[in-house]
mmCIF file with all atom_site columns, C-alpha atoms in Angstrom:
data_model
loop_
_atom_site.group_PDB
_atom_site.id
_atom_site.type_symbol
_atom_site.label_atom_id
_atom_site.label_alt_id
_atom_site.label_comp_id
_atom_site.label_asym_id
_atom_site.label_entity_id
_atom_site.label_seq_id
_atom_site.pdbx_PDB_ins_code
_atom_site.Cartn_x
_atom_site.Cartn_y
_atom_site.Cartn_z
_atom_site.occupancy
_atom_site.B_iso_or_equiv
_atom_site.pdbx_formal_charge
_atom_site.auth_seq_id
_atom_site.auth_comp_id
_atom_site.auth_asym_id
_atom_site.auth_atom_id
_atom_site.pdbx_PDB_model_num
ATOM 1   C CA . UNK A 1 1   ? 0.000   0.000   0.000   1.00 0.00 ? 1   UNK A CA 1
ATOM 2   C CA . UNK A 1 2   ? 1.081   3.332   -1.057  1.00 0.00 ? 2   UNK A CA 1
ATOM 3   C CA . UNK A 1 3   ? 1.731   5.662   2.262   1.00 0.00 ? 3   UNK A CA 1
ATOM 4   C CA . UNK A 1 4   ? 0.938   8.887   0.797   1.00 0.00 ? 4   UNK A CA 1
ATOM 5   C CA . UNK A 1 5   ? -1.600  7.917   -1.495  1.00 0.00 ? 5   UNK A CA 1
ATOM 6   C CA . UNK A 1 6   ? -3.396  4.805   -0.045  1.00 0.00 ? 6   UNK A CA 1
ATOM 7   C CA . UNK A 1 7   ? -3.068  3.043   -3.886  1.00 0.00 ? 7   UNK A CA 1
ATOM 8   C CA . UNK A 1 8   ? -2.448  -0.839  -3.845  1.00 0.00 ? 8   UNK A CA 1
ATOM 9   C CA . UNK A 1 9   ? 1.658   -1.282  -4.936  1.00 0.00 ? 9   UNK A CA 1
ATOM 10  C CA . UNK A 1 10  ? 3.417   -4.374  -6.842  1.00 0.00 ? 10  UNK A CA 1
ATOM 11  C CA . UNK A 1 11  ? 4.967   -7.349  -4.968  1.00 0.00 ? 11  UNK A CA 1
ATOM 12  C CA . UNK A 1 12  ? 8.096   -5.701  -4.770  1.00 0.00 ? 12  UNK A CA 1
ATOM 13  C CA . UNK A 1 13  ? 6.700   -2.369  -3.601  1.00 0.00 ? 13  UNK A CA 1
ATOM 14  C CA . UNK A 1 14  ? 7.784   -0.641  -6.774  1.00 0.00 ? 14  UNK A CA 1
ATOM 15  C CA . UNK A 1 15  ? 4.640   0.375   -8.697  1.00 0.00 ? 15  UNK A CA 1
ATOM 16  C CA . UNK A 1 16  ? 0.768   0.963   -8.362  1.00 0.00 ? 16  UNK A CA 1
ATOM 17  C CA . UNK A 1 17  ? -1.252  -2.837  -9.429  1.00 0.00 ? 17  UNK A CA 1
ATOM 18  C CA . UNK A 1 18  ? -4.346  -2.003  -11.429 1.00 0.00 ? 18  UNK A CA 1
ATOM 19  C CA . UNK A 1 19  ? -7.422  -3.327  -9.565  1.00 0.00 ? 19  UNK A CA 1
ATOM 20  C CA . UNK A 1 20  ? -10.115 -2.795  -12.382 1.00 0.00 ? 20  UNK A CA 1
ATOM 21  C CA . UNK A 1 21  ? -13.734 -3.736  -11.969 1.00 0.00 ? 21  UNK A CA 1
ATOM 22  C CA . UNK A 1 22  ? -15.377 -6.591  -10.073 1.00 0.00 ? 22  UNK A CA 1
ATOM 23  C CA . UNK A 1 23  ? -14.920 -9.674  -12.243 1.00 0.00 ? 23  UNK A CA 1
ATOM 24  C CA . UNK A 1 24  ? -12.285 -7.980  -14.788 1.00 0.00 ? 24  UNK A CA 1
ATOM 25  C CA . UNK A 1 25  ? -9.381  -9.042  -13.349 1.00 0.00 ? 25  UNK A CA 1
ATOM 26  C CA . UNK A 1 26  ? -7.570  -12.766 -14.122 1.00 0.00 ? 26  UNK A CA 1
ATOM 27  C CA . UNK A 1 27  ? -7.709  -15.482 -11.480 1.00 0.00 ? 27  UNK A CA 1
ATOM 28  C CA . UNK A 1 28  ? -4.762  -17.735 -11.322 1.00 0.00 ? 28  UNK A CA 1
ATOM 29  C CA . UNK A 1 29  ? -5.421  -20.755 -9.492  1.00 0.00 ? 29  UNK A CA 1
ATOM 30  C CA . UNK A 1 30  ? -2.604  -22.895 -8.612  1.00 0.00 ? 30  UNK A CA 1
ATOM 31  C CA . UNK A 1 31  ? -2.248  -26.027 -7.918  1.00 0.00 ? 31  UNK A CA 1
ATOM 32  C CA . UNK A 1 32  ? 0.617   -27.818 -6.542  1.00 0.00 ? 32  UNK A CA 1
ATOM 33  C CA . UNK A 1 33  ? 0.216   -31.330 -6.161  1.00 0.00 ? 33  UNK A CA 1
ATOM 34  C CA . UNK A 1 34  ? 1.968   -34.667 -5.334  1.00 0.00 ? 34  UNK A CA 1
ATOM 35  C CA . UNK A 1 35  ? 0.734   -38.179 -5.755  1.00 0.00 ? 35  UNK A CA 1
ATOM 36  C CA . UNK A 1 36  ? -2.733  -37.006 -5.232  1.00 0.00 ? 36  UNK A CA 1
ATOM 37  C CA . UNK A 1 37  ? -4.831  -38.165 -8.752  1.00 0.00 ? 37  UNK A CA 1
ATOM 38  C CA . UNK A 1 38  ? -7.880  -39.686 -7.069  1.00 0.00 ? 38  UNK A CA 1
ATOM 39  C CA . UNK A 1 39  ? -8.054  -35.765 -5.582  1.00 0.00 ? 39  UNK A CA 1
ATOM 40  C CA . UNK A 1 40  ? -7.129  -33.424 -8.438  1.00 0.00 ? 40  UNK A CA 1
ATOM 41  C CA . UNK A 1 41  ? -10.550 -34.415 -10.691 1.00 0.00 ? 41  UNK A CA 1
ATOM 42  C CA . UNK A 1 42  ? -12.876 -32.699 -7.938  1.00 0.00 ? 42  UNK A CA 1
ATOM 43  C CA . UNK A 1 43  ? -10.253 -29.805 -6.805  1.00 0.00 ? 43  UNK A CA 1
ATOM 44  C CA . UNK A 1 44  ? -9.819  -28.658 -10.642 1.00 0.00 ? 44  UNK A CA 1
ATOM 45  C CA . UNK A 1 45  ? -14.056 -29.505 -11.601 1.00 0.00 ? 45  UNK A CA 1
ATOM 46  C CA . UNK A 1 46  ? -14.342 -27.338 -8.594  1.00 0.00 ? 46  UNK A CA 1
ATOM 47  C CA . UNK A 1 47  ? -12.294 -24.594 -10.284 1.00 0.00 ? 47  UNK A CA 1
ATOM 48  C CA . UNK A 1 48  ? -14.258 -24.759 -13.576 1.00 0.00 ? 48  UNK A CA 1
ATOM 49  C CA . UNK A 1 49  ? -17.671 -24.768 -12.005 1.00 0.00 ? 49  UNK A CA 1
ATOM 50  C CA . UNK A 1 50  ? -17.024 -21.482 -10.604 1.00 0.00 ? 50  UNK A CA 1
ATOM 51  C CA . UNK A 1 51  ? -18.630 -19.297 -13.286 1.00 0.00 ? 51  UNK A CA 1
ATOM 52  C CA . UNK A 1 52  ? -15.666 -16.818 -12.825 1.00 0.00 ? 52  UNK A CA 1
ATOM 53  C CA . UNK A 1 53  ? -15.025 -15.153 -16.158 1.00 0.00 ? 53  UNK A CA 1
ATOM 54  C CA . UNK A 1 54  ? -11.049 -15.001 -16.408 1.00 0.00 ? 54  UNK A CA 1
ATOM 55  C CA . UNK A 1 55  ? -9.442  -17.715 -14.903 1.00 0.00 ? 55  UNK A CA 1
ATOM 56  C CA . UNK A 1 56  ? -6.177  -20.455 -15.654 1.00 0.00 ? 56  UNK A CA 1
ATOM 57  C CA . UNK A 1 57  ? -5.536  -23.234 -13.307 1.00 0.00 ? 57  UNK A CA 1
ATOM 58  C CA . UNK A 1 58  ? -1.827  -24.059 -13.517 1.00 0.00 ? 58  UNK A CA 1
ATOM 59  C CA . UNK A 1 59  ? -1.582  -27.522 -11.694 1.00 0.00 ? 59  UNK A CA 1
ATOM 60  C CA . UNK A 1 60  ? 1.958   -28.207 -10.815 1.00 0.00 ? 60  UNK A CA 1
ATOM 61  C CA . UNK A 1 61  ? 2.820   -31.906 -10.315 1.00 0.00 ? 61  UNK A CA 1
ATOM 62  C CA . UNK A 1 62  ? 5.735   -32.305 -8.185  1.00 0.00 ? 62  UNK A CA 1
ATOM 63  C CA . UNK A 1 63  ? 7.299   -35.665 -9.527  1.00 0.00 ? 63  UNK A CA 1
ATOM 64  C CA . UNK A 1 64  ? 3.911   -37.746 -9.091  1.00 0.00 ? 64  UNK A CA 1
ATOM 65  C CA . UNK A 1 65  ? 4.226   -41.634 -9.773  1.00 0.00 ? 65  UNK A CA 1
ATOM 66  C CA . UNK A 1 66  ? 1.025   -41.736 -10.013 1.00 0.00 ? 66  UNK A CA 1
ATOM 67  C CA . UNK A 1 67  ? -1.863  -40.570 -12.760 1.00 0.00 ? 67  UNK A CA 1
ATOM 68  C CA . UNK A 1 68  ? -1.444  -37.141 -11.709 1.00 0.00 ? 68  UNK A CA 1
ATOM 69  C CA . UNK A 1 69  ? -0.093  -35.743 -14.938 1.00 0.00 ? 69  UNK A CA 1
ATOM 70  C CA . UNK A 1 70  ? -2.640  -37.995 -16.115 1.00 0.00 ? 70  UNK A CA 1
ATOM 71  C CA . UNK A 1 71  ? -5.643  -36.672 -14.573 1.00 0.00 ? 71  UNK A CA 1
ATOM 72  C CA . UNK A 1 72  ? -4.320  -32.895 -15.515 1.00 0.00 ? 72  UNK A CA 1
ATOM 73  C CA . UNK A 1 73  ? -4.022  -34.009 -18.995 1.00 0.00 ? 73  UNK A CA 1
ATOM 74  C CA . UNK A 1 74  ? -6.930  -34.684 -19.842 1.00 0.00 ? 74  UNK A CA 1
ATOM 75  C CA . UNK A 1 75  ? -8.698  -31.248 -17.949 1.00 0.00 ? 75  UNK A CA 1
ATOM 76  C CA . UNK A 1 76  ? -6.179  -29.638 -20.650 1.00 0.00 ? 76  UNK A CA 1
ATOM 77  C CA . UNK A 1 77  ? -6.823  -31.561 -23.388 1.00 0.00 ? 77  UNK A CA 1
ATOM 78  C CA . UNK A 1 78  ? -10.500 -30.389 -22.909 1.00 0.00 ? 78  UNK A CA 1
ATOM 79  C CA . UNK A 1 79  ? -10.404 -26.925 -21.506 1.00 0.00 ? 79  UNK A CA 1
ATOM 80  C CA . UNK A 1 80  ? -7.481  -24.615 -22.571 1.00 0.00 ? 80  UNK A CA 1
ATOM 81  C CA . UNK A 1 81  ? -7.478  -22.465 -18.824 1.00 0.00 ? 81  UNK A CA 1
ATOM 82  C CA . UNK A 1 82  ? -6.022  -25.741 -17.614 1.00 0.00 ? 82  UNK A CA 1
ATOM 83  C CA . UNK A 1 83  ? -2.197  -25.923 -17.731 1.00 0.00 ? 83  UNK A CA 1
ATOM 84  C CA . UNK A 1 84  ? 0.531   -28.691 -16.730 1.00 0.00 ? 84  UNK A CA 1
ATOM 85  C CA . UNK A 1 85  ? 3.818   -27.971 -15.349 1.00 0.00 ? 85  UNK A CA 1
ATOM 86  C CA . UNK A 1 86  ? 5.731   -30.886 -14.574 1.00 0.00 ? 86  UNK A CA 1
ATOM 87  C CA . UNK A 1 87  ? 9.043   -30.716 -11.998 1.00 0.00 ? 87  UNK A CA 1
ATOM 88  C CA . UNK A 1 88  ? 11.335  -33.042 -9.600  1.00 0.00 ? 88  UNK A CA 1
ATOM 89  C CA . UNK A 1 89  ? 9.894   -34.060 -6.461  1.00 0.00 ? 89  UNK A CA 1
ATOM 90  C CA . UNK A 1 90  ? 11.030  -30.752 -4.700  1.00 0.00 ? 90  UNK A CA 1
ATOM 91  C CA . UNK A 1 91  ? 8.313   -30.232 -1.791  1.00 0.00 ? 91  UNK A CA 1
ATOM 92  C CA . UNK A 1 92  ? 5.012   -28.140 -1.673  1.00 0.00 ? 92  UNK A CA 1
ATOM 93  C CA . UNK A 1 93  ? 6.647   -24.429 -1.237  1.00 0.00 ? 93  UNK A CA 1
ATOM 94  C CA . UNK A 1 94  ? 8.777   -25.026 -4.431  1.00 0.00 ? 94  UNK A CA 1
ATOM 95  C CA . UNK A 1 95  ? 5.849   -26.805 -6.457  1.00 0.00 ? 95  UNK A CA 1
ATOM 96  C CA . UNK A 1 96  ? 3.445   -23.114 -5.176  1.00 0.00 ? 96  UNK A CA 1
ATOM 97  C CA . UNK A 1 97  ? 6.097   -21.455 -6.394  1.00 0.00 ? 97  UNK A CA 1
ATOM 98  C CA . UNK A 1 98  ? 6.684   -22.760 -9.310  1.00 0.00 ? 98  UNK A CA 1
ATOM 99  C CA . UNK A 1 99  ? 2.754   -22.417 -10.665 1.00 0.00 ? 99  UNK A CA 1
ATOM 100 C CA . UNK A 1 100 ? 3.146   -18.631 -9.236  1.00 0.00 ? 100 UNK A CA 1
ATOM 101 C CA . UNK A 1 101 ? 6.168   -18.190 -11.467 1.00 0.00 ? 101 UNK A CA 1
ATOM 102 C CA . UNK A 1 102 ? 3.911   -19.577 -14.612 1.00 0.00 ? 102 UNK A CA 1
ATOM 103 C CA . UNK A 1 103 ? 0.699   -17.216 -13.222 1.00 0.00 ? 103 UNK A CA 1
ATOM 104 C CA . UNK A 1 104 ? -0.649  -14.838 -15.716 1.00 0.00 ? 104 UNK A CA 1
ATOM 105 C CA . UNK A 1 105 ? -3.271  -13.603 -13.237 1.00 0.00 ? 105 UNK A CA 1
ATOM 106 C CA . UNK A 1 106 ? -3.677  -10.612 -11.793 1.00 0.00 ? 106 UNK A CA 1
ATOM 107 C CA . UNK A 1 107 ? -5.080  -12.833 -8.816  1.00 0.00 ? 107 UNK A CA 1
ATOM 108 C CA . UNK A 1 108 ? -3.502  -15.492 -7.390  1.00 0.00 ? 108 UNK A CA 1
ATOM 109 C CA . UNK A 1 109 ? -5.611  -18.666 -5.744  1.00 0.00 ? 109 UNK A CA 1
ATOM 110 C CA . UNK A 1 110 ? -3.648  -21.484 -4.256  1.00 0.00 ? 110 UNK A CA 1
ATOM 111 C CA . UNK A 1 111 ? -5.717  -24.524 -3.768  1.00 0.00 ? 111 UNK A CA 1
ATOM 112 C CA . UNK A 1 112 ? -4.566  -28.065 -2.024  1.00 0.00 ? 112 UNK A CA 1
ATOM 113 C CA . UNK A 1 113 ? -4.900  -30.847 -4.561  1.00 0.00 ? 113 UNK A CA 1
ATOM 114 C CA . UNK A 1 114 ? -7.055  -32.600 -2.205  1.00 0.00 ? 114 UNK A CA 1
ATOM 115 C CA . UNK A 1 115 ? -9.492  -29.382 -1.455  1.00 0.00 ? 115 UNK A CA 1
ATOM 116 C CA . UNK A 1 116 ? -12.235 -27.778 -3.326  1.00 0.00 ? 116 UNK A CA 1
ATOM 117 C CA . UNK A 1 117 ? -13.595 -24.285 -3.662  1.00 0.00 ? 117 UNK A CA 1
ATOM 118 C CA . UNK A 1 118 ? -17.063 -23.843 -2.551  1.00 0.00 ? 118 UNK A CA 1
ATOM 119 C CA . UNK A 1 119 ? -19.210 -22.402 -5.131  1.00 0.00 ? 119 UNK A CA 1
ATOM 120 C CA . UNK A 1 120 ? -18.902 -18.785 -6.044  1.00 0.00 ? 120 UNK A CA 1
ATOM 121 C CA . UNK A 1 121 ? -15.977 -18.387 -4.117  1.00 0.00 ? 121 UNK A CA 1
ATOM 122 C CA . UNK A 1 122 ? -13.659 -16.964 -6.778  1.00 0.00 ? 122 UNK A CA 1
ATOM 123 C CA . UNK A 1 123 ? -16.529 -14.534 -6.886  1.00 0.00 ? 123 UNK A CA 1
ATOM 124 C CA . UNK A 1 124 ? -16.897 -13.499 -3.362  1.00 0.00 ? 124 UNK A CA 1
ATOM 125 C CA . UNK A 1 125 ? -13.051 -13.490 -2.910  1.00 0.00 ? 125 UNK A CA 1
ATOM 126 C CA . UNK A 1 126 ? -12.283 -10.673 -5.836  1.00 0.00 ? 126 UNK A CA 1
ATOM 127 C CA . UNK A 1 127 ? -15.578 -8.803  -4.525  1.00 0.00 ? 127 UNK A CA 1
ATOM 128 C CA . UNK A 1 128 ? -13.830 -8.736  -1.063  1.00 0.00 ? 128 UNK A CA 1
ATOM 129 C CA . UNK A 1 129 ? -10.592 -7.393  -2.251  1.00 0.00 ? 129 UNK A CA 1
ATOM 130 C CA . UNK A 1 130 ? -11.740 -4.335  -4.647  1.00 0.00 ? 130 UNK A CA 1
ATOM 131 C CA . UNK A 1 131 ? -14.124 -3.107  -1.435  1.00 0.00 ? 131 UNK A CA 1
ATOM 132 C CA . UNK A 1 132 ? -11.106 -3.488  0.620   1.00 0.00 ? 132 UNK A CA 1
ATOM 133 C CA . UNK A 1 133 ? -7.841  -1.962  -1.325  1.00 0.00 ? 133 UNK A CA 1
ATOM 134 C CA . UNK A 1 134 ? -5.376  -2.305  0.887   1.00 0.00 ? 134 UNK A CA 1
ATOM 135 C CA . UNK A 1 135 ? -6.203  -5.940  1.983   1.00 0.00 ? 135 UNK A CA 1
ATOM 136 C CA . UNK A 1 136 ? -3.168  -8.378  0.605   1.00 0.00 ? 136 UNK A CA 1
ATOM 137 C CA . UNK A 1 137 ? -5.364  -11.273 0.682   1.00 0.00 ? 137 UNK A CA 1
ATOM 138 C CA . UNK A 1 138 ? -9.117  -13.003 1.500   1.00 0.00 ? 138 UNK A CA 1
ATOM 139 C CA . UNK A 1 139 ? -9.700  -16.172 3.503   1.00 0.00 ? 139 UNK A CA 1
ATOM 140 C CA . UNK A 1 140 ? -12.946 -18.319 3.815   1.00 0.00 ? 140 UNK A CA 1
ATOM 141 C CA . UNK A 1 141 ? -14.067 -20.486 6.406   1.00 0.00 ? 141 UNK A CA 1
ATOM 142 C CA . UNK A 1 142 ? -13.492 -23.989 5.097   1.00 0.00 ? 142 UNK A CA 1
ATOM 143 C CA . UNK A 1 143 ? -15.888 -27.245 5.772   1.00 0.00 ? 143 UNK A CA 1
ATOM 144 C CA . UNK A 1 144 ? -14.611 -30.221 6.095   1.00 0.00 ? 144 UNK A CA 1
ATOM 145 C CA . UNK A 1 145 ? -15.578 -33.182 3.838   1.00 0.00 ? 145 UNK A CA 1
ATOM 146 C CA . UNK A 1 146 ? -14.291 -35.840 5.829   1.00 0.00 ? 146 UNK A CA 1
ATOM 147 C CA . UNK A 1 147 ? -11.852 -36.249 8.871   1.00 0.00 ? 147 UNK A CA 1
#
Protein backbone atom coordinates (compact mmCIF):
# COMPACT_ATOMS: atom_id res chain seq x y z
CA UNK A 1 0.00 0.00 0.00
CA UNK A 2 1.08 3.33 -1.06
CA UNK A 3 1.73 5.66 2.26
CA UNK A 4 0.94 8.89 0.80
CA UNK A 5 -1.60 7.92 -1.49
CA UNK A 6 -3.40 4.80 -0.04
CA UNK A 7 -3.07 3.04 -3.89
CA UNK A 8 -2.45 -0.84 -3.85
CA UNK A 9 1.66 -1.28 -4.94
CA UNK A 10 3.42 -4.37 -6.84
CA UNK A 11 4.97 -7.35 -4.97
CA UNK A 12 8.10 -5.70 -4.77
CA UNK A 13 6.70 -2.37 -3.60
CA UNK A 14 7.78 -0.64 -6.77
CA UNK A 15 4.64 0.37 -8.70
CA UNK A 16 0.77 0.96 -8.36
CA UNK A 17 -1.25 -2.84 -9.43
CA UNK A 18 -4.35 -2.00 -11.43
CA UNK A 19 -7.42 -3.33 -9.56
CA UNK A 20 -10.12 -2.79 -12.38
CA UNK A 21 -13.73 -3.74 -11.97
CA UNK A 22 -15.38 -6.59 -10.07
CA UNK A 23 -14.92 -9.67 -12.24
CA UNK A 24 -12.28 -7.98 -14.79
CA UNK A 25 -9.38 -9.04 -13.35
CA UNK A 26 -7.57 -12.77 -14.12
CA UNK A 27 -7.71 -15.48 -11.48
CA UNK A 28 -4.76 -17.74 -11.32
CA UNK A 29 -5.42 -20.75 -9.49
CA UNK A 30 -2.60 -22.90 -8.61
CA UNK A 31 -2.25 -26.03 -7.92
CA UNK A 32 0.62 -27.82 -6.54
CA UNK A 33 0.22 -31.33 -6.16
CA UNK A 34 1.97 -34.67 -5.33
CA UNK A 35 0.73 -38.18 -5.75
CA UNK A 36 -2.73 -37.01 -5.23
CA UNK A 37 -4.83 -38.16 -8.75
CA UNK A 38 -7.88 -39.69 -7.07
CA UNK A 39 -8.05 -35.76 -5.58
CA UNK A 40 -7.13 -33.42 -8.44
CA UNK A 41 -10.55 -34.41 -10.69
CA UNK A 42 -12.88 -32.70 -7.94
CA UNK A 43 -10.25 -29.80 -6.81
CA UNK A 44 -9.82 -28.66 -10.64
CA UNK A 45 -14.06 -29.50 -11.60
CA UNK A 46 -14.34 -27.34 -8.59
CA UNK A 47 -12.29 -24.59 -10.28
CA UNK A 48 -14.26 -24.76 -13.58
CA UNK A 49 -17.67 -24.77 -12.01
CA UNK A 50 -17.02 -21.48 -10.60
CA UNK A 51 -18.63 -19.30 -13.29
CA UNK A 52 -15.67 -16.82 -12.83
CA UNK A 53 -15.03 -15.15 -16.16
CA UNK A 54 -11.05 -15.00 -16.41
CA UNK A 55 -9.44 -17.72 -14.90
CA UNK A 56 -6.18 -20.46 -15.65
CA UNK A 57 -5.54 -23.23 -13.31
CA UNK A 58 -1.83 -24.06 -13.52
CA UNK A 59 -1.58 -27.52 -11.69
CA UNK A 60 1.96 -28.21 -10.82
CA UNK A 61 2.82 -31.91 -10.32
CA UNK A 62 5.74 -32.30 -8.18
CA UNK A 63 7.30 -35.67 -9.53
CA UNK A 64 3.91 -37.75 -9.09
CA UNK A 65 4.23 -41.63 -9.77
CA UNK A 66 1.03 -41.74 -10.01
CA UNK A 67 -1.86 -40.57 -12.76
CA UNK A 68 -1.44 -37.14 -11.71
CA UNK A 69 -0.09 -35.74 -14.94
CA UNK A 70 -2.64 -37.99 -16.12
CA UNK A 71 -5.64 -36.67 -14.57
CA UNK A 72 -4.32 -32.90 -15.51
CA UNK A 73 -4.02 -34.01 -18.99
CA UNK A 74 -6.93 -34.68 -19.84
CA UNK A 75 -8.70 -31.25 -17.95
CA UNK A 76 -6.18 -29.64 -20.65
CA UNK A 77 -6.82 -31.56 -23.39
CA UNK A 78 -10.50 -30.39 -22.91
CA UNK A 79 -10.40 -26.93 -21.51
CA UNK A 80 -7.48 -24.62 -22.57
CA UNK A 81 -7.48 -22.47 -18.82
CA UNK A 82 -6.02 -25.74 -17.61
CA UNK A 83 -2.20 -25.92 -17.73
CA UNK A 84 0.53 -28.69 -16.73
CA UNK A 85 3.82 -27.97 -15.35
CA UNK A 86 5.73 -30.89 -14.57
CA UNK A 87 9.04 -30.72 -12.00
CA UNK A 88 11.34 -33.04 -9.60
CA UNK A 89 9.89 -34.06 -6.46
CA UNK A 90 11.03 -30.75 -4.70
CA UNK A 91 8.31 -30.23 -1.79
CA UNK A 92 5.01 -28.14 -1.67
CA UNK A 93 6.65 -24.43 -1.24
CA UNK A 94 8.78 -25.03 -4.43
CA UNK A 95 5.85 -26.80 -6.46
CA UNK A 96 3.45 -23.11 -5.18
CA UNK A 97 6.10 -21.46 -6.39
CA UNK A 98 6.68 -22.76 -9.31
CA UNK A 99 2.75 -22.42 -10.67
CA UNK A 100 3.15 -18.63 -9.24
CA UNK A 101 6.17 -18.19 -11.47
CA UNK A 102 3.91 -19.58 -14.61
CA UNK A 103 0.70 -17.22 -13.22
CA UNK A 104 -0.65 -14.84 -15.72
CA UNK A 105 -3.27 -13.60 -13.24
CA UNK A 106 -3.68 -10.61 -11.79
CA UNK A 107 -5.08 -12.83 -8.82
CA UNK A 108 -3.50 -15.49 -7.39
CA UNK A 109 -5.61 -18.67 -5.74
CA UNK A 110 -3.65 -21.48 -4.26
CA UNK A 111 -5.72 -24.52 -3.77
CA UNK A 112 -4.57 -28.06 -2.02
CA UNK A 113 -4.90 -30.85 -4.56
CA UNK A 114 -7.05 -32.60 -2.20
CA UNK A 115 -9.49 -29.38 -1.46
CA UNK A 116 -12.24 -27.78 -3.33
CA UNK A 117 -13.60 -24.28 -3.66
CA UNK A 118 -17.06 -23.84 -2.55
CA UNK A 119 -19.21 -22.40 -5.13
CA UNK A 120 -18.90 -18.79 -6.04
CA UNK A 121 -15.98 -18.39 -4.12
CA UNK A 122 -13.66 -16.96 -6.78
CA UNK A 123 -16.53 -14.53 -6.89
CA UNK A 124 -16.90 -13.50 -3.36
CA UNK A 125 -13.05 -13.49 -2.91
CA UNK A 126 -12.28 -10.67 -5.84
CA UNK A 127 -15.58 -8.80 -4.53
CA UNK A 128 -13.83 -8.74 -1.06
CA UNK A 129 -10.59 -7.39 -2.25
CA UNK A 130 -11.74 -4.34 -4.65
CA UNK A 131 -14.12 -3.11 -1.44
CA UNK A 132 -11.11 -3.49 0.62
CA UNK A 133 -7.84 -1.96 -1.33
CA UNK A 134 -5.38 -2.30 0.89
CA UNK A 135 -6.20 -5.94 1.98
CA UNK A 136 -3.17 -8.38 0.60
CA UNK A 137 -5.36 -11.27 0.68
CA UNK A 138 -9.12 -13.00 1.50
CA UNK A 139 -9.70 -16.17 3.50
CA UNK A 140 -12.95 -18.32 3.82
CA UNK A 141 -14.07 -20.49 6.41
CA UNK A 142 -13.49 -23.99 5.10
CA UNK A 143 -15.89 -27.25 5.77
CA UNK A 144 -14.61 -30.22 6.10
CA UNK A 145 -15.58 -33.18 3.84
CA UNK A 146 -14.29 -35.84 5.83
CA UNK A 147 -11.85 -36.25 8.87
Amino acid sequence: MNEKTGAPRSIDGSGSVSRGRLGVGKVSVIIPCYNQARFLGEAIQSILCQGYPDLEIIVVDDGSTDATGEVASNFAKEDPRVGLVRQENRGLAAARNRGLSEAGGEYVVFLDSDDRLVSGALAVGIRELEANPGCAFVSGLCRKITA
